[in-house]
mmCIF file of N, CA, C and O in Angstrom:
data_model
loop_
_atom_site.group_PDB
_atom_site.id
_atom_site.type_symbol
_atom_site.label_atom_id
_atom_site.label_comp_id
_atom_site.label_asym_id
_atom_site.label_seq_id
_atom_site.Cartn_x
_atom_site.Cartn_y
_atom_site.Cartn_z
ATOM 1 N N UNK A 1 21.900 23.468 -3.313
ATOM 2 C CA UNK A 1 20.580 23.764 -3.842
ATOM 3 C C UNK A 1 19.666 22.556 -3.631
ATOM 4 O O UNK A 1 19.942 21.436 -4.062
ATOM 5 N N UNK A 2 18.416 22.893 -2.850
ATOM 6 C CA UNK A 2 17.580 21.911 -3.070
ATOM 7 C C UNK A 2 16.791 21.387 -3.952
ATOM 8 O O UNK A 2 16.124 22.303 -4.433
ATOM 9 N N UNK A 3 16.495 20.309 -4.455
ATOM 10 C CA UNK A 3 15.628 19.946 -5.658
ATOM 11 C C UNK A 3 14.089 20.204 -4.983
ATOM 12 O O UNK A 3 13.898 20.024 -3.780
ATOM 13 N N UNK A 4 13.257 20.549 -5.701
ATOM 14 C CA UNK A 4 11.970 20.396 -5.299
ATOM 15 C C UNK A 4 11.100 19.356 -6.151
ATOM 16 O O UNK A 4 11.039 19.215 -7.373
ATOM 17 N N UNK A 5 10.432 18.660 -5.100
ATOM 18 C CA UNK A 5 9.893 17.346 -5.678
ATOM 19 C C UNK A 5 8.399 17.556 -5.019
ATOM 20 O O UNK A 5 8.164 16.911 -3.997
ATOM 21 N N UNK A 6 7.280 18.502 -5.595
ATOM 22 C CA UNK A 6 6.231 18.488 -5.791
ATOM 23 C C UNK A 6 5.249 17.153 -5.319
ATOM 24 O O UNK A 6 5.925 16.124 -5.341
ATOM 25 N N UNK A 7 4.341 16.998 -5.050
ATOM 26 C CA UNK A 7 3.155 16.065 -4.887
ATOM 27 C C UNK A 7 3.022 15.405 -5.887
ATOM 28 O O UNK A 7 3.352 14.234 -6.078
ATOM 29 N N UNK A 8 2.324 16.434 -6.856
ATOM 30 C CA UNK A 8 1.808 15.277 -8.139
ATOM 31 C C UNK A 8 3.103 14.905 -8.662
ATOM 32 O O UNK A 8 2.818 14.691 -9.840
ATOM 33 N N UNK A 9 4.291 14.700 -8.552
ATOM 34 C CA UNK A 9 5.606 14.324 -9.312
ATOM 35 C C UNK A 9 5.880 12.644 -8.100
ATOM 36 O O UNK A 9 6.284 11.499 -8.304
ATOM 37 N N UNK A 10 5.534 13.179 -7.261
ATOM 38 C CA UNK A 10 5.768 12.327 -6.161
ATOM 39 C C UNK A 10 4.626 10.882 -6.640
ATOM 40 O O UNK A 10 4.817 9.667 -6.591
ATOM 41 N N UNK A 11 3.577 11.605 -7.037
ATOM 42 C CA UNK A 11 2.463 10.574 -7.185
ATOM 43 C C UNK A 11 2.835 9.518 -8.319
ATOM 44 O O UNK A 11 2.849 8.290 -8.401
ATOM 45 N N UNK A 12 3.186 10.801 -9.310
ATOM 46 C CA UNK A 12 3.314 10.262 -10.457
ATOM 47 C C UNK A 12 4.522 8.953 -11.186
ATOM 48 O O UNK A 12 4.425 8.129 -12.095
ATOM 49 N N UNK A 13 5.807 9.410 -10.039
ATOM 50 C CA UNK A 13 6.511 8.292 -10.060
ATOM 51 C C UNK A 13 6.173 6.979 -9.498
ATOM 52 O O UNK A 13 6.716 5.920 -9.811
ATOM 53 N N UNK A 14 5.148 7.150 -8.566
ATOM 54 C CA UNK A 14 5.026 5.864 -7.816
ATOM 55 C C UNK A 14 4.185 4.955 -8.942
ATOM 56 O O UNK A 14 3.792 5.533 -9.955
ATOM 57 N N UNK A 15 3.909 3.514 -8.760
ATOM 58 C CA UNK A 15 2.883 3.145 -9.746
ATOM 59 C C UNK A 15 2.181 2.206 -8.726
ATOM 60 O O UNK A 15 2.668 1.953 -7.624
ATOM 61 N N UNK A 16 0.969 1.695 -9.185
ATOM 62 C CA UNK A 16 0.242 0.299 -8.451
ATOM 63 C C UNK A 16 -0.428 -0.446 -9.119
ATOM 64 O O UNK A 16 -1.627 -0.245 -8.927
ATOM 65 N N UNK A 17 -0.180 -1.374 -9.961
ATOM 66 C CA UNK A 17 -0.871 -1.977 -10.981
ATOM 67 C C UNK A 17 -0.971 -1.518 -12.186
ATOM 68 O O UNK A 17 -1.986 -1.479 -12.882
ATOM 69 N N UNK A 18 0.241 -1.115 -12.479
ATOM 70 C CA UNK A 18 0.437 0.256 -13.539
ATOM 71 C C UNK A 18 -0.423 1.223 -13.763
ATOM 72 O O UNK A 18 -0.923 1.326 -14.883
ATOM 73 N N UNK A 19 -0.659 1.860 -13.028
ATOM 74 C CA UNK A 19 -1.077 3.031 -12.766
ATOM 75 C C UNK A 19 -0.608 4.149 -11.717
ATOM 76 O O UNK A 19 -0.596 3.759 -10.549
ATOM 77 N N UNK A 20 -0.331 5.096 -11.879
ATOM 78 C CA UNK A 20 -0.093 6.328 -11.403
ATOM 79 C C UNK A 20 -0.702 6.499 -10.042
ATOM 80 O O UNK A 20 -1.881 6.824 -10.179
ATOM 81 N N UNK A 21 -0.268 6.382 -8.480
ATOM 82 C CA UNK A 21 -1.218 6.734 -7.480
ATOM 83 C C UNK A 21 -1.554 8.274 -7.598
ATOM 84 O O UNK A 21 -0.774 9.194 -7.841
ATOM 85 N N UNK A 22 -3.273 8.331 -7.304
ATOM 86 C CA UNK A 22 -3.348 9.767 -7.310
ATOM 87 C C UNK A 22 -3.096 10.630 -6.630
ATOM 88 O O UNK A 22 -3.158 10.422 -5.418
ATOM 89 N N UNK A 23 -2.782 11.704 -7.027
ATOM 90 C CA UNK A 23 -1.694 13.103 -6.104
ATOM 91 C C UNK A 23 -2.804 12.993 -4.527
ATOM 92 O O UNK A 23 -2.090 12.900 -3.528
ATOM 93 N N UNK A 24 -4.051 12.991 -4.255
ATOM 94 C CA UNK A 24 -4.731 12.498 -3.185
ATOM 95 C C UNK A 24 -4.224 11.580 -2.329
ATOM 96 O O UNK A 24 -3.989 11.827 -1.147
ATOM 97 N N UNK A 25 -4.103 10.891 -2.675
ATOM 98 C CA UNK A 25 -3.500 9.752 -1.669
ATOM 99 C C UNK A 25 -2.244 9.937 -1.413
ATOM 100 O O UNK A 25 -1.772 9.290 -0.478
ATOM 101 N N UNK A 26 -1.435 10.792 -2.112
ATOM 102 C CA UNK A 26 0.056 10.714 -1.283
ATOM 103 C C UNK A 26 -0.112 12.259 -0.341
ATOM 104 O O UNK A 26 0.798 12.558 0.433
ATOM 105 N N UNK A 27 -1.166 13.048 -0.467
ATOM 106 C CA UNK A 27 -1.316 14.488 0.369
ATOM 107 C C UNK A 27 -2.682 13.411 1.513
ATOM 108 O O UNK A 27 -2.577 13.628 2.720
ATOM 109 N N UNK A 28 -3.520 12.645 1.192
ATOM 110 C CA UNK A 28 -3.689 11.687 2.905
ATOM 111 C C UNK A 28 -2.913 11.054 3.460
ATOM 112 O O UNK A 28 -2.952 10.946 4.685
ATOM 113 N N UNK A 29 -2.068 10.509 2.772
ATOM 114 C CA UNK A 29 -0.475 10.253 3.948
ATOM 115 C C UNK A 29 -0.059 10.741 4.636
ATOM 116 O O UNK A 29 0.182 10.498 5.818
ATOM 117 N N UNK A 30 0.226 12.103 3.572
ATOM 118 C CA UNK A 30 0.850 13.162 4.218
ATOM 119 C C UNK A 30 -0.178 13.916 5.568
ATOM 120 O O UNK A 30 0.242 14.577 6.517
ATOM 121 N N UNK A 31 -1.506 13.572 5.272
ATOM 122 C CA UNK A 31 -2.384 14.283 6.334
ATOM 123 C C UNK A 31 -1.962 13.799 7.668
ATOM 124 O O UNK A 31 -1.387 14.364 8.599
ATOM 125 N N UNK A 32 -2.667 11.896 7.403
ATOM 126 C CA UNK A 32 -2.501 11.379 8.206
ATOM 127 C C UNK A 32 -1.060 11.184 9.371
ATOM 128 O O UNK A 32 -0.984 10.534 10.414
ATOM 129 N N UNK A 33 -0.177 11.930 8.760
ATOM 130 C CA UNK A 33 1.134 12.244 9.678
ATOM 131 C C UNK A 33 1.140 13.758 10.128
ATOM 132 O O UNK A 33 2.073 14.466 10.507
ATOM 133 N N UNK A 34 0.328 13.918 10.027
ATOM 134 C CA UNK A 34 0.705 15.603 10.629
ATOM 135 C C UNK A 34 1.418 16.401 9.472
ATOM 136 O O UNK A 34 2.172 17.318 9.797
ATOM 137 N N UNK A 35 1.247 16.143 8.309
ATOM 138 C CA UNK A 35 2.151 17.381 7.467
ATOM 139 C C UNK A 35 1.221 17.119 5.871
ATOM 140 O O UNK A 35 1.453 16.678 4.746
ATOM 141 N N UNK A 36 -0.142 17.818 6.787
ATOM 142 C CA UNK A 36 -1.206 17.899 5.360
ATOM 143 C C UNK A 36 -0.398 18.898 4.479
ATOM 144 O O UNK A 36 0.064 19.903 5.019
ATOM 145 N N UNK A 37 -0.234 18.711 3.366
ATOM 146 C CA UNK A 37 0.001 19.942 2.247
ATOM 147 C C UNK A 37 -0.856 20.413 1.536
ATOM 148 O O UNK A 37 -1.901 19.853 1.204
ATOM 149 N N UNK A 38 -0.359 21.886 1.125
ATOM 150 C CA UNK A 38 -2.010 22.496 0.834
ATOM 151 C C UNK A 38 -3.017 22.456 -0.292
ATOM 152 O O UNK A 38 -4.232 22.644 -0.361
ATOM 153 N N UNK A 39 -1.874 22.079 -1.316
ATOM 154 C CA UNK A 39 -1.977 21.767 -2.702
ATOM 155 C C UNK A 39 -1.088 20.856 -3.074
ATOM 156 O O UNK A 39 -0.132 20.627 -2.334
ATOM 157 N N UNK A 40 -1.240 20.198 -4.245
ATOM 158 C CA UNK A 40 -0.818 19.367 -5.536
ATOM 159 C C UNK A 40 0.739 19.666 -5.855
ATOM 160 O O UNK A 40 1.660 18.959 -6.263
ATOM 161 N N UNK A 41 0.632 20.951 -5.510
ATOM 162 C CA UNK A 41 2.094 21.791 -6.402
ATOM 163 C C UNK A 41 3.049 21.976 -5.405
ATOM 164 O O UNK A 41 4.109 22.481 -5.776
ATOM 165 N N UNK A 42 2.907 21.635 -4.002
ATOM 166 C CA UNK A 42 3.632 21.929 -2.652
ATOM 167 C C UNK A 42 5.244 21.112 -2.671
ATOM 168 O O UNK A 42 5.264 19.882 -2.730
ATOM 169 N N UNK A 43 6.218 21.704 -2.631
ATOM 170 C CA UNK A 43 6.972 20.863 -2.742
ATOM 171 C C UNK A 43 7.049 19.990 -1.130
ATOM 172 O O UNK A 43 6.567 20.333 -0.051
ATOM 173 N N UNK A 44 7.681 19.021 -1.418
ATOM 174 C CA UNK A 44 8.008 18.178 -0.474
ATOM 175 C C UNK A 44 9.296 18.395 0.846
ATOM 176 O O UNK A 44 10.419 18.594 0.383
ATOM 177 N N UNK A 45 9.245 18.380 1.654
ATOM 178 C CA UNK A 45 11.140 18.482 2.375
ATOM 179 C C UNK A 45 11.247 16.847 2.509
ATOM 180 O O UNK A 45 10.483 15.975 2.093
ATOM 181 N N UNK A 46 12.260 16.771 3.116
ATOM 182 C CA UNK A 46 12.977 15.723 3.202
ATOM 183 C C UNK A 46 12.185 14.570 4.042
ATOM 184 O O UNK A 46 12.144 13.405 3.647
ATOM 185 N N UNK A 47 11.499 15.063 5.363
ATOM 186 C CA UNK A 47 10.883 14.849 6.488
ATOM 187 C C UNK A 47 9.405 14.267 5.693
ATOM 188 O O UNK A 47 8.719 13.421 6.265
ATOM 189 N N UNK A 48 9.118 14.666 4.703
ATOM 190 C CA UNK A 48 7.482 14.429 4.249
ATOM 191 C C UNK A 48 7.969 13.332 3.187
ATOM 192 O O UNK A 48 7.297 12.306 3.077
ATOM 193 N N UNK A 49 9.096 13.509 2.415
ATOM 194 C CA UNK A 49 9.238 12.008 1.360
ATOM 195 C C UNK A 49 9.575 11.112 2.525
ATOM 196 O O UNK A 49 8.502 10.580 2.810
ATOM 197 N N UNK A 50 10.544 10.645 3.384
ATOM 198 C CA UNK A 50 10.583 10.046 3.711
ATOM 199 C C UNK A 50 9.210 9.081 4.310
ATOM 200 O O UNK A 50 8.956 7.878 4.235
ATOM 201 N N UNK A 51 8.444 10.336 4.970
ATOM 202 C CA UNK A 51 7.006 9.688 5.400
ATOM 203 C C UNK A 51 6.317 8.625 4.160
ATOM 204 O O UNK A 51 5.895 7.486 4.360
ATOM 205 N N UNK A 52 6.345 9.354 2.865
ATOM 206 C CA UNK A 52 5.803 9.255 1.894
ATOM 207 C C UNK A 52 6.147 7.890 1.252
ATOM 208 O O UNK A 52 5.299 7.117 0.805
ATOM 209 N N UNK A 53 7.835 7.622 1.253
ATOM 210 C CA UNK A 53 8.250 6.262 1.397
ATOM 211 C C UNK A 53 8.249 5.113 1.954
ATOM 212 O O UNK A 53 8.235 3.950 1.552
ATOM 213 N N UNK A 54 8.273 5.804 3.290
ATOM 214 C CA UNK A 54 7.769 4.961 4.132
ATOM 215 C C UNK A 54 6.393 3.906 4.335
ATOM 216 O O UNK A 54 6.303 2.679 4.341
ATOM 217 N N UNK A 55 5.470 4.915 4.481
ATOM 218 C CA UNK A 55 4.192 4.548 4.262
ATOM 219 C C UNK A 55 4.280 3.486 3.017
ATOM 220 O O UNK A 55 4.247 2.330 3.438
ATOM 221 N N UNK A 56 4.376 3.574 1.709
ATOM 222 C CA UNK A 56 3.787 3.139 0.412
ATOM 223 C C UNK A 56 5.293 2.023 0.488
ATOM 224 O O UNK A 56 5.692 1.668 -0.621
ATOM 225 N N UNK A 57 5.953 1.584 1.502
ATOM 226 C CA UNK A 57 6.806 0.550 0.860
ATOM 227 C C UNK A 57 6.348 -0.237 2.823
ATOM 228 O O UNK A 57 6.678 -1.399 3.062
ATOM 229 N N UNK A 58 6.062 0.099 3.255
ATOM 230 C CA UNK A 58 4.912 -0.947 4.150
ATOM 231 C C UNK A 58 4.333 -1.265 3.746
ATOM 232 O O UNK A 58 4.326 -2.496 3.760
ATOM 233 N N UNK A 59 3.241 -0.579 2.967
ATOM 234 C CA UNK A 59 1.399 -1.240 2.801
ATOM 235 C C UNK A 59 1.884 -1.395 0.959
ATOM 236 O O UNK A 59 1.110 -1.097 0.050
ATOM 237 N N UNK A 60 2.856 -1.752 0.815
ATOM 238 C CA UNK A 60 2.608 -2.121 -0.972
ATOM 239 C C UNK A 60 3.899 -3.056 -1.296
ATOM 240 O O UNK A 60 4.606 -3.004 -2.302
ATOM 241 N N UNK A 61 4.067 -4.281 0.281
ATOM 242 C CA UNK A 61 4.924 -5.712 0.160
ATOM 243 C C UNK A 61 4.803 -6.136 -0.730
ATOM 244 O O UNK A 61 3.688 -6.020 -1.239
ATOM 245 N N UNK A 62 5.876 -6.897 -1.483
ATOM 246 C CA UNK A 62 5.818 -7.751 -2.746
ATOM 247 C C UNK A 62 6.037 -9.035 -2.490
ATOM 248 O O UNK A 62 7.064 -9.282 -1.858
ATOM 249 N N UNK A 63 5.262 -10.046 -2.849
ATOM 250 C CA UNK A 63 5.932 -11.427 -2.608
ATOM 251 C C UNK A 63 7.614 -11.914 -2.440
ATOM 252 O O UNK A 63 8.033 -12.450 -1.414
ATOM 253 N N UNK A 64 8.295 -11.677 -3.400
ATOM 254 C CA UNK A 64 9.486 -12.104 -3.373
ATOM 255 C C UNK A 64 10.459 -10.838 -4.708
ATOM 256 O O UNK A 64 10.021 -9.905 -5.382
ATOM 257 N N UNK A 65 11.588 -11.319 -4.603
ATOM 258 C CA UNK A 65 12.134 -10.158 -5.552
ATOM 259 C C UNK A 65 12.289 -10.866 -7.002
ATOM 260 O O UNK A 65 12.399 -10.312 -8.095
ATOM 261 N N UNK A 66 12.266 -12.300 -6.685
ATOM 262 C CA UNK A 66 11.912 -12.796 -8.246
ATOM 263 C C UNK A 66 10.321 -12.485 -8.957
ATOM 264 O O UNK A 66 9.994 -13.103 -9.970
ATOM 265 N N UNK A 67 9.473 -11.563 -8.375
ATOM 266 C CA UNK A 67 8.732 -10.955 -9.279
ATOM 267 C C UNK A 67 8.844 -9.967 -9.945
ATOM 268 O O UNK A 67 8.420 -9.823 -11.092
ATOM 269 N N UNK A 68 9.582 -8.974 -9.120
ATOM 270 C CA UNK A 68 10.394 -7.971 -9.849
ATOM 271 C C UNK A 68 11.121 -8.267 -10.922
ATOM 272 O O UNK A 68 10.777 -7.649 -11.930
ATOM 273 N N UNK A 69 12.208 -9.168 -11.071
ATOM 274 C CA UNK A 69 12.603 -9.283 -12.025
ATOM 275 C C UNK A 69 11.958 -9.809 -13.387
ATOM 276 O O UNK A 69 12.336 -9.547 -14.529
ATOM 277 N N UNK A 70 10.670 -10.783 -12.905
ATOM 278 C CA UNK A 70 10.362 -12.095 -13.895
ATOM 279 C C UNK A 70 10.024 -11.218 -15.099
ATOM 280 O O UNK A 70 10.131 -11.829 -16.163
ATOM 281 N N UNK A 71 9.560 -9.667 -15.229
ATOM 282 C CA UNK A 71 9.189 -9.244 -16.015
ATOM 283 C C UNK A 71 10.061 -8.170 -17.020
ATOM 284 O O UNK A 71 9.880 -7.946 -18.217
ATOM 285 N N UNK A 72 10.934 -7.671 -16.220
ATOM 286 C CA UNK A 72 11.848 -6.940 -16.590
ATOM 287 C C UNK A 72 12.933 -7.540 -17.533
ATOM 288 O O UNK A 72 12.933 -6.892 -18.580
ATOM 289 N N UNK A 73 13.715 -8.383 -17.545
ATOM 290 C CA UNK A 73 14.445 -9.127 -17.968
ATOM 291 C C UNK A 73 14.334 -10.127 -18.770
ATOM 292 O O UNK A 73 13.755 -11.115 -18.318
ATOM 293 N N UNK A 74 14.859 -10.175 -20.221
ATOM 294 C CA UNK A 74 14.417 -11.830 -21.254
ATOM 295 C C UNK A 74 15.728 -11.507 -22.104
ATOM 296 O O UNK A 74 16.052 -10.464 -22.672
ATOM 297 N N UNK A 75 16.500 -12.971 -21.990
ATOM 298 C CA UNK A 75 16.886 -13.109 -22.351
ATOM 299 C C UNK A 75 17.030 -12.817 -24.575
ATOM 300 O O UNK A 75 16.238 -13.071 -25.482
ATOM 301 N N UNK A 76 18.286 -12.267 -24.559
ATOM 302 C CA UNK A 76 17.932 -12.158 -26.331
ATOM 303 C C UNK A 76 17.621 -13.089 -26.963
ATOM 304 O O UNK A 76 17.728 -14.174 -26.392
ATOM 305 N N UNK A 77 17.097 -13.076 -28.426
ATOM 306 C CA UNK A 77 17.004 -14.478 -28.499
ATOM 307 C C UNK A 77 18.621 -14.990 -29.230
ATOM 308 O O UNK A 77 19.546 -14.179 -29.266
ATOM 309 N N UNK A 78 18.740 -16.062 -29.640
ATOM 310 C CA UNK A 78 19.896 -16.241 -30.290
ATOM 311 C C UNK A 78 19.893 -16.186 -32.229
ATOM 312 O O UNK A 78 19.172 -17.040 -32.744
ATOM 313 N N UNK A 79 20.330 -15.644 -32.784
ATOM 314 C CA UNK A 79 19.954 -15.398 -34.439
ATOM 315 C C UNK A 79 20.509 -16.627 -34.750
ATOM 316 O O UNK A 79 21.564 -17.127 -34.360
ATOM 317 N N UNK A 80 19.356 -17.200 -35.775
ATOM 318 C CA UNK A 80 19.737 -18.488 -36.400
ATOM 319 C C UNK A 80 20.412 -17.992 -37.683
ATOM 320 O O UNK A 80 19.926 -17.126 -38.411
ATOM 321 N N UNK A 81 21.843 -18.761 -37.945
ATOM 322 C CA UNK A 81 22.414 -18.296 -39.640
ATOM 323 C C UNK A 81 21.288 -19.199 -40.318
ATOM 324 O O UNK A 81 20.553 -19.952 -39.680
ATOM 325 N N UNK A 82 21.249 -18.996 -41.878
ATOM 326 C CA UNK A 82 20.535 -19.878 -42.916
ATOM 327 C C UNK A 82 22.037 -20.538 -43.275
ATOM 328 O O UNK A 82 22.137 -21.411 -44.137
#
Protein backbone atom coordinates (compact mmCIF):
# COMPACT_ATOMS: atom_id res chain seq x y z
CA UNK A 1 0.00 0.00 0.00
CA UNK A 2 1.12 3.33 -0.84
CA UNK A 3 1.16 6.19 1.64
CA UNK A 4 -0.06 9.36 0.15
CA UNK A 5 1.84 12.42 1.03
CA UNK A 6 -0.18 15.41 -0.30
CA UNK A 7 1.47 18.99 -1.07
CA UNK A 8 0.37 20.97 1.74
CA UNK A 9 1.71 17.97 4.18
CA UNK A 10 4.83 18.10 2.15
CA UNK A 11 5.01 21.92 2.79
CA UNK A 12 4.08 21.70 6.05
CA UNK A 13 6.81 19.40 7.29
CA UNK A 14 9.47 21.34 5.76
CA UNK A 15 10.39 24.56 7.88
CA UNK A 16 12.69 27.84 7.04
CA UNK A 17 13.25 30.03 9.81
CA UNK A 18 10.57 28.38 11.63
CA UNK A 19 8.11 28.67 9.52
CA UNK A 20 6.14 26.39 7.38
CA UNK A 21 7.19 26.74 3.43
CA UNK A 22 4.08 27.59 1.59
CA UNK A 23 2.18 24.70 -0.24
CA UNK A 24 3.15 27.32 -3.45
CA UNK A 25 6.50 26.96 -3.47
CA UNK A 26 6.80 23.27 -3.18
CA UNK A 27 3.91 22.96 -6.40
CA UNK A 28 6.78 25.80 -8.29
CA UNK A 29 9.33 23.21 -7.81
CA UNK A 30 7.30 20.90 -8.75
CA UNK A 31 6.39 23.19 -11.93
CA UNK A 32 9.66 24.08 -12.57
CA UNK A 33 10.54 20.21 -13.20
CA UNK A 34 7.95 19.27 -15.38
CA UNK A 35 5.44 17.73 -12.82
CA UNK A 36 3.17 20.94 -12.05
CA UNK A 37 0.39 19.52 -9.69
CA UNK A 38 -2.96 20.66 -9.92
CA UNK A 39 -3.86 21.38 -6.50
CA UNK A 40 -2.72 21.56 -2.78
CA UNK A 41 -4.39 18.12 -2.09
CA UNK A 42 -2.47 16.14 -5.06
CA UNK A 43 -0.69 13.45 -3.67
CA UNK A 44 2.88 13.14 -4.43
CA UNK A 45 4.70 9.75 -6.21
CA UNK A 46 7.92 8.93 -5.44
CA UNK A 47 9.54 10.72 -8.62
CA UNK A 48 8.01 14.32 -7.41
CA UNK A 49 9.31 13.97 -3.48
CA UNK A 50 12.38 13.11 -4.49
CA UNK A 51 12.46 16.30 -6.84
CA UNK A 52 10.98 18.05 -3.90
CA UNK A 53 14.00 16.94 -1.69
CA UNK A 54 16.18 17.47 -3.79
CA UNK A 55 15.62 20.90 -4.74
CA UNK A 56 15.05 22.32 -0.91
CA UNK A 57 18.29 20.40 0.46
CA UNK A 58 20.49 22.23 -2.44
CA UNK A 59 19.21 25.76 -2.10
CA UNK A 60 18.66 25.49 1.91
CA UNK A 61 22.86 24.48 2.85
CA UNK A 62 23.59 24.79 6.42
CA UNK A 63 26.84 25.99 7.66
CA UNK A 64 28.05 23.06 9.57
CA UNK A 65 26.14 20.22 11.53
CA UNK A 66 27.18 21.74 14.83
CA UNK A 67 24.29 24.16 14.20
CA UNK A 68 21.93 21.63 14.08
CA UNK A 69 22.70 20.37 17.10
CA UNK A 70 23.70 23.70 19.17
CA UNK A 71 20.02 24.06 19.70
CA UNK A 72 18.50 20.85 20.11
CA UNK A 73 20.48 19.43 22.84
CA UNK A 74 21.37 20.89 26.74
CA UNK A 75 22.66 19.22 28.86
CA UNK A 76 20.40 18.46 32.35
CA UNK A 77 21.20 20.45 34.86
CA UNK A 78 22.71 18.67 37.89
CA UNK A 79 20.20 18.89 41.30
CA UNK A 80 21.95 20.47 44.11
CA UNK A 81 21.10 18.38 47.66
CA UNK A 82 20.53 21.13 50.63
Amino acid sequence: MMIKYPVHKVAKDFKRKGKDIPSKEIMDILAQHGHPPKNHMQPLSDLELSIVFEYLTQHNQIDSIQSVYADVYHEPAAKQEP
